[in-house]
């Protein structure tokens, strides 16, 4: 989401439609976040997290494909082909993020952390989250110089794939469980 302007500018550098794309992206984000609020207790947190990270992985790969196909056209400020791919993947990424990874970790954190450590551990987790966001944004240009845009988005796709695997292996389902049941699960 930090790089939506890079993607929309690459899809049509002089086209007036790019003025409306932030509104479309924001609309998707709000709509899917509301939908996720209703689905969390019906489908479960793990299902939404796995779906979320899978959609984000697919969209990062798709954005990387767009940049790989159009690397020469973008460098010459020509209209690239397959702009629909980049915009579709961007919207898919925002929707995927909003479905799970945007909100559910904050909820799970309040469920899985023991009461005695919740404040401190929650603060550390929030600080780490924002530090990672800063580092991703700060080093984006360096990544694109070292790996091109397509390599950068493929790298991000790899990271979200690893996140999906982490959820599959380590994150328990907390839907319908009391805080005592969750704490007992972690005492094993």
Short mmCIF file of C-alpha atoms in Angstrom, two decimals:
data_model
loop_
_atom_site.label_atom_id
_atom_site.label_comp_id
_atom_site.label_asym_id
_atom_site.label_seq_id
_atom_site.Cartn_x
_atom_site.Cartn_y
_atom_site.Cartn_z
CA UNK A 1 0.00 0.00 0.00
CA UNK A 2 2.95 2.29 0.61
CA UNK A 3 3.85 2.00 -3.05
CA UNK A 4 0.43 2.48 -4.66
CA UNK A 5 1.56 5.72 -6.30
CA UNK A 6 4.61 3.99 -7.83
CA UNK A 7 2.35 1.34 -9.32
CA UNK A 8 -0.36 3.71 -10.56
CA UNK A 9 2.21 6.08 -12.07
CA UNK A 10 3.83 3.15 -13.87
CA UNK A 11 0.53 1.94 -15.31
CA UNK A 12 -0.23 5.16 -17.14
CA UNK A 13 2.22 7.98 -16.49
CA UNK A 14 0.11 10.77 -17.98
CA UNK A 15 -3.40 9.37 -17.79
CA UNK A 16 -6.06 11.23 -15.82
CA UNK A 17 -7.60 8.00 -14.51
CA UNK A 18 -4.84 7.74 -11.92
CA UNK A 19 -6.57 10.53 -10.00
CA UNK A 20 -9.44 8.12 -9.17
CA UNK A 21 -7.33 5.11 -8.27
CA UNK A 22 -6.56 6.22 -4.67
CA UNK A 23 -10.32 6.55 -4.11
CA UNK A 24 -10.90 3.05 -5.51
CA UNK A 25 -8.13 1.64 -3.31
CA UNK A 26 -9.49 3.39 -0.21
CA UNK A 27 -12.98 2.13 -1.00
CA UNK A 28 -11.71 -1.44 -1.27
CA UNK A 29 -9.80 -1.08 1.98
CA UNK A 30 -12.81 0.21 3.94
CA UNK A 31 -15.24 -2.31 2.41
CA UNK A 32 -13.04 -5.36 2.97
CA UNK A 33 -12.10 -4.25 6.50
CA UNK A 34 -15.80 -4.09 7.41
CA UNK A 35 -16.35 -7.48 5.76
CA UNK A 36 -13.43 -8.94 7.74
CA UNK A 37 -15.01 -7.73 10.96
CA UNK A 38 -18.07 -9.86 10.21
CA UNK A 39 -16.06 -12.87 9.00
CA UNK A 40 -13.55 -13.13 11.88
CA UNK A 41 -15.89 -14.96 14.23
CA UNK A 42 -17.54 -16.99 11.47
CA UNK A 43 -14.52 -18.31 9.57
CA UNK A 44 -11.79 -17.89 12.16
CA UNK A 45 -8.66 -15.81 12.41
CA UNK A 46 -6.30 -18.41 10.88
CA UNK A 47 -8.43 -18.87 7.76
CA UNK A 48 -8.53 -15.12 7.17
CA UNK A 49 -4.80 -14.72 7.87
CA UNK A 50 -3.87 -17.54 5.49
CA UNK A 51 -6.24 -16.19 2.83
CA UNK A 52 -4.92 -12.67 3.39
CA UNK A 53 -1.25 -13.57 3.05
CA UNK A 54 -1.96 -15.83 0.06
CA UNK A 55 -3.76 -13.02 -1.77
CA UNK A 56 -0.94 -10.62 -0.91
CA UNK A 57 1.65 -13.10 -2.21
CA UNK A 58 -0.21 -13.60 -5.48
CA UNK A 59 -0.64 -9.85 -5.96
CA UNK A 60 3.06 -9.09 -5.29
CA UNK A 61 4.05 -11.72 -7.84
CA UNK A 62 1.56 -10.23 -10.32
CA UNK A 63 2.89 -6.71 -9.80
CA UNK A 64 6.41 -8.07 -10.28
CA UNK A 65 5.32 -9.70 -13.55
CA UNK A 66 3.84 -6.38 -14.71
CA UNK A 67 7.12 -4.57 -14.02
CA UNK A 68 9.20 -7.34 -15.63
CA UNK A 69 7.12 -7.24 -18.83
CA UNK A 70 7.20 -3.44 -19.02
CA UNK A 71 10.66 -2.57 -17.66
CA UNK A 72 11.78 -0.85 -20.89
CA UNK A 73 8.50 1.02 -21.50
CA UNK A 74 8.38 2.38 -17.95
CA UNK A 75 11.99 3.57 -18.17
CA UNK A 76 11.07 5.52 -21.35
CA UNK A 77 7.80 6.86 -19.86
CA UNK A 78 5.75 5.05 -22.49
CA UNK A 79 2.33 3.61 -21.78
CA UNK A 80 2.92 0.06 -20.63
CA UNK A 81 0.90 -2.95 -21.67
CA UNK A 82 -1.12 -4.99 -19.20
CA UNK A 83 -1.87 -2.01 -16.95
CA UNK A 84 -4.96 -3.91 -15.84
CA UNK A 85 -2.65 -6.52 -14.26
CA UNK A 86 -0.90 -3.99 -12.02
CA UNK A 87 -4.10 -2.23 -10.97
CA UNK A 88 -5.93 -5.52 -10.36
CA UNK A 89 -3.04 -6.84 -8.29
CA UNK A 90 -2.81 -3.60 -6.33
CA UNK A 91 -6.52 -3.77 -5.49
CA UNK A 92 -6.14 -7.49 -4.65
CA UNK A 93 -3.22 -6.66 -2.35
CA UNK A 94 -5.15 -3.96 -0.51
CA UNK A 95 -8.17 -6.25 -0.21
CA UNK A 96 -6.02 -9.13 1.01
CA UNK A 97 -4.24 -6.94 3.56
CA UNK A 98 -7.54 -5.53 4.81
CA UNK A 99 -9.07 -9.01 5.06
CA UNK A 100 -6.58 -10.29 7.57
CA UNK A 101 -3.06 -9.02 8.03
CA UNK A 102 -4.19 -5.43 8.59
CA UNK A 103 -6.33 -6.01 11.67
CA UNK A 104 -6.25 -9.61 12.88
CA UNK A 105 -2.70 -9.62 14.33
CA UNK A 106 -3.76 -6.85 16.72
CA UNK A 107 -6.76 -8.91 17.82
CA UNK A 108 -4.78 -12.14 18.17
CA UNK A 109 -2.12 -10.32 20.13
CA UNK A 110 -4.71 -9.34 22.75
CA UNK A 111 -5.94 -12.94 22.87
CA UNK A 112 -2.66 -14.89 23.04
CA UNK A 113 -0.50 -12.69 25.24
CA UNK A 114 -0.85 -13.42 28.95
CA UNK A 115 -2.50 -10.68 30.98
CA UNK A 116 0.64 -9.97 33.01
CA UNK A 117 2.69 -9.30 29.85
CA UNK A 118 0.03 -7.89 27.52
CA UNK A 119 0.93 -4.21 27.93
CA UNK A 120 4.69 -4.57 27.58
CA UNK A 121 4.61 -7.25 24.89
CA UNK A 122 1.90 -5.40 22.97
CA UNK A 123 3.99 -2.23 23.03
CA UNK A 124 7.06 -4.10 21.81
CA UNK A 125 5.05 -5.76 19.03
CA UNK A 126 3.53 -2.43 17.92
CA UNK A 127 6.95 -0.77 17.94
CA UNK A 128 8.43 -3.62 15.90
CA UNK A 129 5.56 -3.40 13.41
CA UNK A 130 6.09 0.31 12.85
CA UNK A 131 9.85 -0.10 12.69
CA UNK A 132 9.47 -2.74 9.97
CA UNK A 133 7.08 -0.45 8.07
CA UNK A 134 9.63 2.33 8.28
CA UNK A 135 12.46 0.06 7.07
CA UNK A 136 10.41 -1.24 4.13
CA UNK A 137 9.62 2.31 3.07
CA UNK A 138 13.12 3.62 3.74
CA UNK A 139 14.89 0.89 1.75
CA UNK A 140 12.37 0.63 -1.11
CA UNK A 141 14.50 2.76 -3.42
CA UNK A 142 17.64 0.77 -2.56
CA UNK A 143 15.77 -2.47 -3.26
CA UNK A 144 14.58 -1.22 -6.65
CA UNK A 145 18.11 -0.17 -7.57
CA UNK A 146 19.53 -3.55 -6.54
CA UNK A 147 16.70 -5.79 -7.78
CA UNK A 148 14.61 -3.61 -10.13
CA UNK A 149 10.94 -3.04 -9.38
CA UNK A 150 9.95 -6.56 -10.40
CA UNK A 151 12.57 -8.14 -8.13
CA UNK A 152 11.50 -5.94 -5.23
CA UNK A 153 7.86 -7.00 -5.53
CA UNK A 154 8.86 -10.64 -5.96
CA UNK A 155 10.94 -10.28 -2.79
CA UNK A 156 7.93 -8.81 -0.97
CA UNK A 157 5.85 -11.71 -2.32
CA UNK A 158 8.38 -14.13 -0.85
CA UNK A 159 8.12 -12.42 2.53
CA UNK A 160 4.31 -12.68 2.52
CA UNK A 161 4.61 -16.35 1.51
CA UNK A 162 6.87 -16.91 4.54
CA UNK A 163 4.25 -15.09 6.63
CA UNK A 164 1.57 -17.50 5.39
CA UNK A 165 3.79 -20.45 6.33
CA UNK A 166 4.40 -18.93 9.77
CA UNK A 167 0.65 -18.63 10.33
CA UNK A 168 0.05 -22.21 9.15
CA UNK A 169 2.74 -23.64 11.44
CA UNK A 170 2.65 -21.46 14.55
CA UNK A 171 -0.55 -19.41 14.93
CA UNK A 172 -3.37 -21.20 16.78
CA UNK A 173 -7.03 -20.65 16.00
CA UNK A 174 -8.55 -18.51 18.75
CA UNK A 175 -12.09 -18.28 17.40
CA UNK A 176 -14.61 -19.28 20.05
CA UNK A 177 -12.01 -19.89 22.74
CA UNK A 178 -11.86 -18.19 26.11
CA UNK A 179 -8.70 -16.41 27.20
CA UNK A 180 -8.17 -19.19 29.76
CA UNK A 181 -8.33 -21.89 27.05
CA UNK A 182 -5.83 -19.98 24.92
CA UNK A 183 -3.48 -19.51 27.87
CA UNK A 184 -3.70 -23.24 28.66
CA UNK A 185 -2.80 -24.01 25.01
CA UNK A 186 0.41 -22.01 25.31
CA UNK A 187 1.38 -23.54 28.67
CA UNK A 188 1.96 -26.93 26.98
#
